[in-house]
């Protein structure tokens, strides 16, 4: 089960890397000052850093098979999940605005309607829904597999 958790974690990380790259490329860091982005940089980078550290700890656990490392990785995943839920809650209105802005732009055929009040499109508006959903679902799977492994259920 530890290998299944590792695979789930790596695939989850790939989706996260894609969204982080999209957010940075679309100006998410620059949008912090203007308030166009609804995702605070400390939350995004904290989520990334804790998840990356946890993944390294999990890899070491898979090699060393020490239960303390499994529990450490699980402990690191808890704030990662909390930060992920915070970002999801802040992303949902941006996604909904995207849908209504797209419909409004089609009705009026102006691109300005699809932008925010200050003319800036939030960087996170460019996250594809399937990537967000897959990232979240695989994150839950990873959390459960890591917990089950730490509890000794399913063998290692």
PDB file of C-alpha atoms in Angstrom:
ATOM      1  CA  UNK A   1       0.000   0.000   0.000  1.00  0.00           C
ATOM      2  CA  UNK A   2       2.984   2.275   0.518  1.00  0.00           C
ATOM      3  CA  UNK A   3       3.817   2.089  -3.192  1.00  0.00           C
ATOM      4  CA  UNK A   4       0.187   2.834  -4.117  1.00  0.00           C
ATOM      5  CA  UNK A   5       0.326   5.893  -1.851  1.00  0.00           C
ATOM      6  CA  UNK A   6       3.596   6.950  -3.470  1.00  0.00           C
ATOM      7  CA  UNK A   7       2.131   6.653  -6.960  1.00  0.00           C
ATOM      8  CA  UNK A   8      -1.016   8.567  -5.943  1.00  0.00           C
ATOM      9  CA  UNK A   9       1.120  11.261  -4.295  1.00  0.00           C
ATOM     10  CA  UNK A  10       3.358  11.675  -7.361  1.00  0.00           C
ATOM     11  CA  UNK A  11       0.396  11.891  -9.754  1.00  0.00           C
ATOM     12  CA  UNK A  12      -1.266  14.389  -7.406  1.00  0.00           C
ATOM     13  CA  UNK A  13       1.951  16.410  -7.365  1.00  0.00           C
ATOM     14  CA  UNK A  14       2.042  16.469 -11.166  1.00  0.00           C
ATOM     15  CA  UNK A  15      -1.405  18.063 -11.247  1.00  0.00           C
ATOM     16  CA  UNK A  16      -0.304  20.488  -8.558  1.00  0.00           C
ATOM     17  CA  UNK A  17       2.836  21.411 -10.514  1.00  0.00           C
ATOM     18  CA  UNK A  18       0.701  22.079 -13.569  1.00  0.00           C
ATOM     19  CA  UNK A  19      -1.627  24.387 -11.632  1.00  0.00           C
ATOM     20  CA  UNK A  20       1.271  26.144  -9.885  1.00  0.00           C
ATOM     21  CA  UNK A  21       2.992  26.690 -13.213  1.00  0.00           C
ATOM     22  CA  UNK A  22      -0.222  28.001 -14.756  1.00  0.00           C
ATOM     23  CA  UNK A  23      -0.794  30.344 -11.812  1.00  0.00           C
ATOM     24  CA  UNK A  24       2.750  31.732 -11.999  1.00  0.00           C
ATOM     25  CA  UNK A  25       2.733  31.988 -15.812  1.00  0.00           C
ATOM     26  CA  UNK A  26      -0.615  33.827 -15.807  1.00  0.00           C
ATOM     27  CA  UNK A  27       0.661  36.417 -13.323  1.00  0.00           C
ATOM     28  CA  UNK A  28      -0.618  35.084 -10.008  1.00  0.00           C
ATOM     29  CA  UNK A  29       2.377  36.403  -8.092  1.00  0.00           C
ATOM     30  CA  UNK A  30       2.086  39.862  -9.678  1.00  0.00           C
ATOM     31  CA  UNK A  31      -1.662  39.914  -9.001  1.00  0.00           C
ATOM     32  CA  UNK A  32      -1.098  39.767  -5.242  1.00  0.00           C
ATOM     33  CA  UNK A  33      -0.709  43.542  -5.020  1.00  0.00           C
ATOM     34  CA  UNK A  34      -3.728  44.374  -7.177  1.00  0.00           C
ATOM     35  CA  UNK A  35      -5.938  41.795  -5.495  1.00  0.00           C
ATOM     36  CA  UNK A  36      -6.957  40.229  -8.815  1.00  0.00           C
ATOM     37  CA  UNK A  37      -5.920  36.765  -7.636  1.00  0.00           C
ATOM     38  CA  UNK A  38      -8.052  35.252  -4.900  1.00  0.00           C
ATOM     39  CA  UNK A  39      -5.310  32.784  -3.969  1.00  0.00           C
ATOM     40  CA  UNK A  40      -2.763  34.248  -1.540  1.00  0.00           C
ATOM     41  CA  UNK A  41       0.830  33.425  -2.472  1.00  0.00           C
ATOM     42  CA  UNK A  42       1.745  32.242   1.070  1.00  0.00           C
ATOM     43  CA  UNK A  43      -1.108  29.709   0.963  1.00  0.00           C
ATOM     44  CA  UNK A  44      -0.097  28.424  -2.475  1.00  0.00           C
ATOM     45  CA  UNK A  45       3.600  28.183  -1.711  1.00  0.00           C
ATOM     46  CA  UNK A  46       2.954  26.790   1.786  1.00  0.00           C
ATOM     47  CA  UNK A  47       0.744  24.081   0.264  1.00  0.00           C
ATOM     48  CA  UNK A  48       3.455  23.290  -2.282  1.00  0.00           C
ATOM     49  CA  UNK A  49       6.329  23.279   0.229  1.00  0.00           C
ATOM     50  CA  UNK A  50       4.591  21.090   2.810  1.00  0.00           C
ATOM     51  CA  UNK A  51       3.431  18.652   0.128  1.00  0.00           C
ATOM     52  CA  UNK A  52       6.941  18.436  -1.355  1.00  0.00           C
ATOM     53  CA  UNK A  53       8.529  17.895   2.075  1.00  0.00           C
ATOM     54  CA  UNK A  54       5.913  15.267   2.871  1.00  0.00           C
ATOM     55  CA  UNK A  55       6.602  13.485  -0.408  1.00  0.00           C
ATOM     56  CA  UNK A  56      10.327  13.376   0.366  1.00  0.00           C
ATOM     57  CA  UNK A  57       9.567  11.986   3.827  1.00  0.00           C
ATOM     58  CA  UNK A  58       7.260   9.389   2.250  1.00  0.00           C
ATOM     59  CA  UNK A  59       9.957   8.306  -0.211  1.00  0.00           C
ATOM     60  CA  UNK A  60      12.370   7.893   2.693  1.00  0.00           C
ATOM     61  CA  UNK A  61       9.680   5.886   4.531  1.00  0.00           C
ATOM     62  CA  UNK A  62       9.223   3.575   1.524  1.00  0.00           C
ATOM     63  CA  UNK A  63      12.975   2.921   1.516  1.00  0.00           C
ATOM     64  CA  UNK A  64      13.550   2.735   5.294  1.00  0.00           C
ATOM     65  CA  UNK A  65      10.167   1.305   6.436  1.00  0.00           C
ATOM     66  CA  UNK A  66      10.151   3.226   9.741  1.00  0.00           C
ATOM     67  CA  UNK A  67       6.651   3.872  11.077  1.00  0.00           C
ATOM     68  CA  UNK A  68       7.672   7.240  12.550  1.00  0.00           C
ATOM     69  CA  UNK A  69       8.334   8.455   9.012  1.00  0.00           C
ATOM     70  CA  UNK A  70       4.871   7.315   7.874  1.00  0.00           C
ATOM     71  CA  UNK A  71       3.255   9.254  10.708  1.00  0.00           C
ATOM     72  CA  UNK A  72       5.429  12.280   9.966  1.00  0.00           C
ATOM     73  CA  UNK A  73       4.330  12.208   6.332  1.00  0.00           C
ATOM     74  CA  UNK A  74       0.705  11.901   7.426  1.00  0.00           C
ATOM     75  CA  UNK A  75       1.163  14.800   9.849  1.00  0.00           C
ATOM     76  CA  UNK A  76       2.545  16.906   7.013  1.00  0.00           C
ATOM     77  CA  UNK A  77      -0.391  15.971   4.785  1.00  0.00           C
ATOM     78  CA  UNK A  78      -2.973  17.351   7.235  1.00  0.00           C
ATOM     79  CA  UNK A  79      -2.011  21.046   6.819  1.00  0.00           C
ATOM     80  CA  UNK A  80      -1.504  20.387   3.095  1.00  0.00           C
ATOM     81  CA  UNK A  81      -5.117  19.198   2.906  1.00  0.00           C
ATOM     82  CA  UNK A  82      -6.337  22.169   4.967  1.00  0.00           C
ATOM     83  CA  UNK A  83      -4.543  24.643   2.700  1.00  0.00           C
ATOM     84  CA  UNK A  84      -5.910  22.771  -0.316  1.00  0.00           C
ATOM     85  CA  UNK A  85      -9.470  23.141   0.964  1.00  0.00           C
ATOM     86  CA  UNK A  86      -8.875  26.846   1.595  1.00  0.00           C
ATOM     87  CA  UNK A  87      -7.671  27.293  -1.977  1.00  0.00           C
ATOM     88  CA  UNK A  88     -10.580  25.260  -3.351  1.00  0.00           C
ATOM     89  CA  UNK A  89     -13.070  27.412  -1.428  1.00  0.00           C
ATOM     90  CA  UNK A  90     -11.442  30.567  -2.806  1.00  0.00           C
ATOM     91  CA  UNK A  91     -11.202  29.135  -6.363  1.00  0.00           C
ATOM     92  CA  UNK A  92     -14.861  28.082  -6.722  1.00  0.00           C
ATOM     93  CA  UNK A  93     -16.195  31.678  -7.047  1.00  0.00           C
ATOM     94  CA  UNK A  94     -13.490  32.408  -9.635  1.00  0.00           C
ATOM     95  CA  UNK A  95     -14.570  29.347 -11.610  1.00  0.00           C
ATOM     96  CA  UNK A  96     -18.226  30.373 -11.364  1.00  0.00           C
ATOM     97  CA  UNK A  97     -17.343  33.911 -12.491  1.00  0.00           C
ATOM     98  CA  UNK A  98     -15.554  32.368 -15.456  1.00  0.00           C
ATOM     99  CA  UNK A  99     -18.704  30.556 -16.526  1.00  0.00           C
ATOM    100  CA  UNK A 100     -20.922  33.622 -16.152  1.00  0.00           C
ATOM    101  CA  UNK A 101     -18.315  35.910 -17.750  1.00  0.00           C
ATOM    102  CA  UNK A 102     -18.005  33.566 -20.720  1.00  0.00           C
ATOM    103  CA  UNK A 103     -21.773  33.526 -21.180  1.00  0.00           C
ATOM    104  CA  UNK A 104     -21.943  37.320 -20.841  1.00  0.00           C
ATOM    105  CA  UNK A 105     -19.083  37.777 -23.302  1.00  0.00           C
ATOM    106  CA  UNK A 106     -20.853  35.557 -25.806  1.00  0.00           C
ATOM    107  CA  UNK A 107     -24.075  37.529 -25.365  1.00  0.00           C
ATOM    108  CA  UNK A 108     -22.424  40.938 -25.737  1.00  0.00           C
ATOM    109  CA  UNK A 109     -19.453  39.713 -27.796  1.00  0.00           C
ATOM    110  CA  UNK A 110     -16.958  41.835 -25.868  1.00  0.00           C
ATOM    111  CA  UNK A 111     -13.828  40.480 -24.265  1.00  0.00           C
ATOM    112  CA  UNK A 112     -13.881  43.149 -21.553  1.00  0.00           C
ATOM    113  CA  UNK A 113     -16.861  41.491 -19.873  1.00  0.00           C
ATOM    114  CA  UNK A 114     -14.808  38.335 -19.260  1.00  0.00           C
ATOM    115  CA  UNK A 115     -12.305  40.270 -17.164  1.00  0.00           C
ATOM    116  CA  UNK A 116     -12.476  41.447 -13.579  1.00  0.00           C
ATOM    117  CA  UNK A 117     -13.527  44.934 -12.539  1.00  0.00           C
ATOM    118  CA  UNK A 118      -9.971  46.235 -12.893  1.00  0.00           C
ATOM    119  CA  UNK A 119      -9.448  44.512 -16.248  1.00  0.00           C
ATOM    120  CA  UNK A 120      -7.289  41.701 -14.821  1.00  0.00           C
ATOM    121  CA  UNK A 121      -8.314  38.085 -15.182  1.00  0.00           C
ATOM    122  CA  UNK A 122      -7.375  36.119 -12.055  1.00  0.00           C
ATOM    123  CA  UNK A 123      -4.535  33.714 -12.830  1.00  0.00           C
ATOM    124  CA  UNK A 124      -6.419  30.818 -11.249  1.00  0.00           C
ATOM    125  CA  UNK A 125      -9.262  31.276 -13.726  1.00  0.00           C
ATOM    126  CA  UNK A 126      -7.071  29.371 -16.183  1.00  0.00           C
ATOM    127  CA  UNK A 127      -7.062  26.149 -14.116  1.00  0.00           C
ATOM    128  CA  UNK A 128      -8.849  23.410 -16.085  1.00  0.00           C
ATOM    129  CA  UNK A 129     -11.693  21.902 -14.083  1.00  0.00           C
ATOM    130  CA  UNK A 130     -10.604  18.274 -14.756  1.00  0.00           C
ATOM    131  CA  UNK A 131      -7.120  19.020 -13.368  1.00  0.00           C
ATOM    132  CA  UNK A 132      -8.565  20.627 -10.224  1.00  0.00           C
ATOM    133  CA  UNK A 133     -10.962  17.717  -9.683  1.00  0.00           C
ATOM    134  CA  UNK A 134      -8.315  15.044 -10.332  1.00  0.00           C
ATOM    135  CA  UNK A 135      -5.836  16.817  -8.038  1.00  0.00           C
ATOM    136  CA  UNK A 136      -8.363  16.972  -5.218  1.00  0.00           C
ATOM    137  CA  UNK A 137      -9.592  13.403  -5.646  1.00  0.00           C
ATOM    138  CA  UNK A 138      -6.072  11.997  -5.800  1.00  0.00           C
ATOM    139  CA  UNK A 139      -5.107  14.078  -2.770  1.00  0.00           C
ATOM    140  CA  UNK A 140      -7.895  12.434  -0.770  1.00  0.00           C
ATOM    141  CA  UNK A 141      -6.813   9.003  -2.012  1.00  0.00           C
ATOM    142  CA  UNK A 142      -3.221   9.785  -1.028  1.00  0.00           C
ATOM    143  CA  UNK A 143      -4.246  10.931   2.441  1.00  0.00           C
ATOM    144  CA  UNK A 144      -6.290   7.772   3.040  1.00  0.00           C
ATOM    145  CA  UNK A 145      -3.566   5.452   1.716  1.00  0.00           C
ATOM    146  CA  UNK A 146      -0.907   7.134   3.850  1.00  0.00           C
ATOM    147  CA  UNK A 147      -3.128   6.866   6.937  1.00  0.00           C
ATOM    148  CA  UNK A 148      -3.894   3.202   6.279  1.00  0.00           C
ATOM    149  CA  UNK A 149      -0.208   2.480   5.763  1.00  0.00           C
ATOM    150  CA  UNK A 150       0.750   4.337   8.948  1.00  0.00           C
ATOM    151  CA  UNK A 151      -1.864   2.297  10.841  1.00  0.00           C
ATOM    152  CA  UNK A 152      -0.346  -0.891   9.433  1.00  0.00           C
ATOM    153  CA  UNK A 153      -3.441  -1.826   7.467  1.00  0.00           C
ATOM    154  CA  UNK A 154      -2.767  -3.569   4.162  1.00  0.00           C
ATOM    155  CA  UNK A 155       0.915  -4.240   4.769  1.00  0.00           C
ATOM    156  CA  UNK A 156       3.859  -2.239   3.495  1.00  0.00           C
TER     157      UNK A 156
END
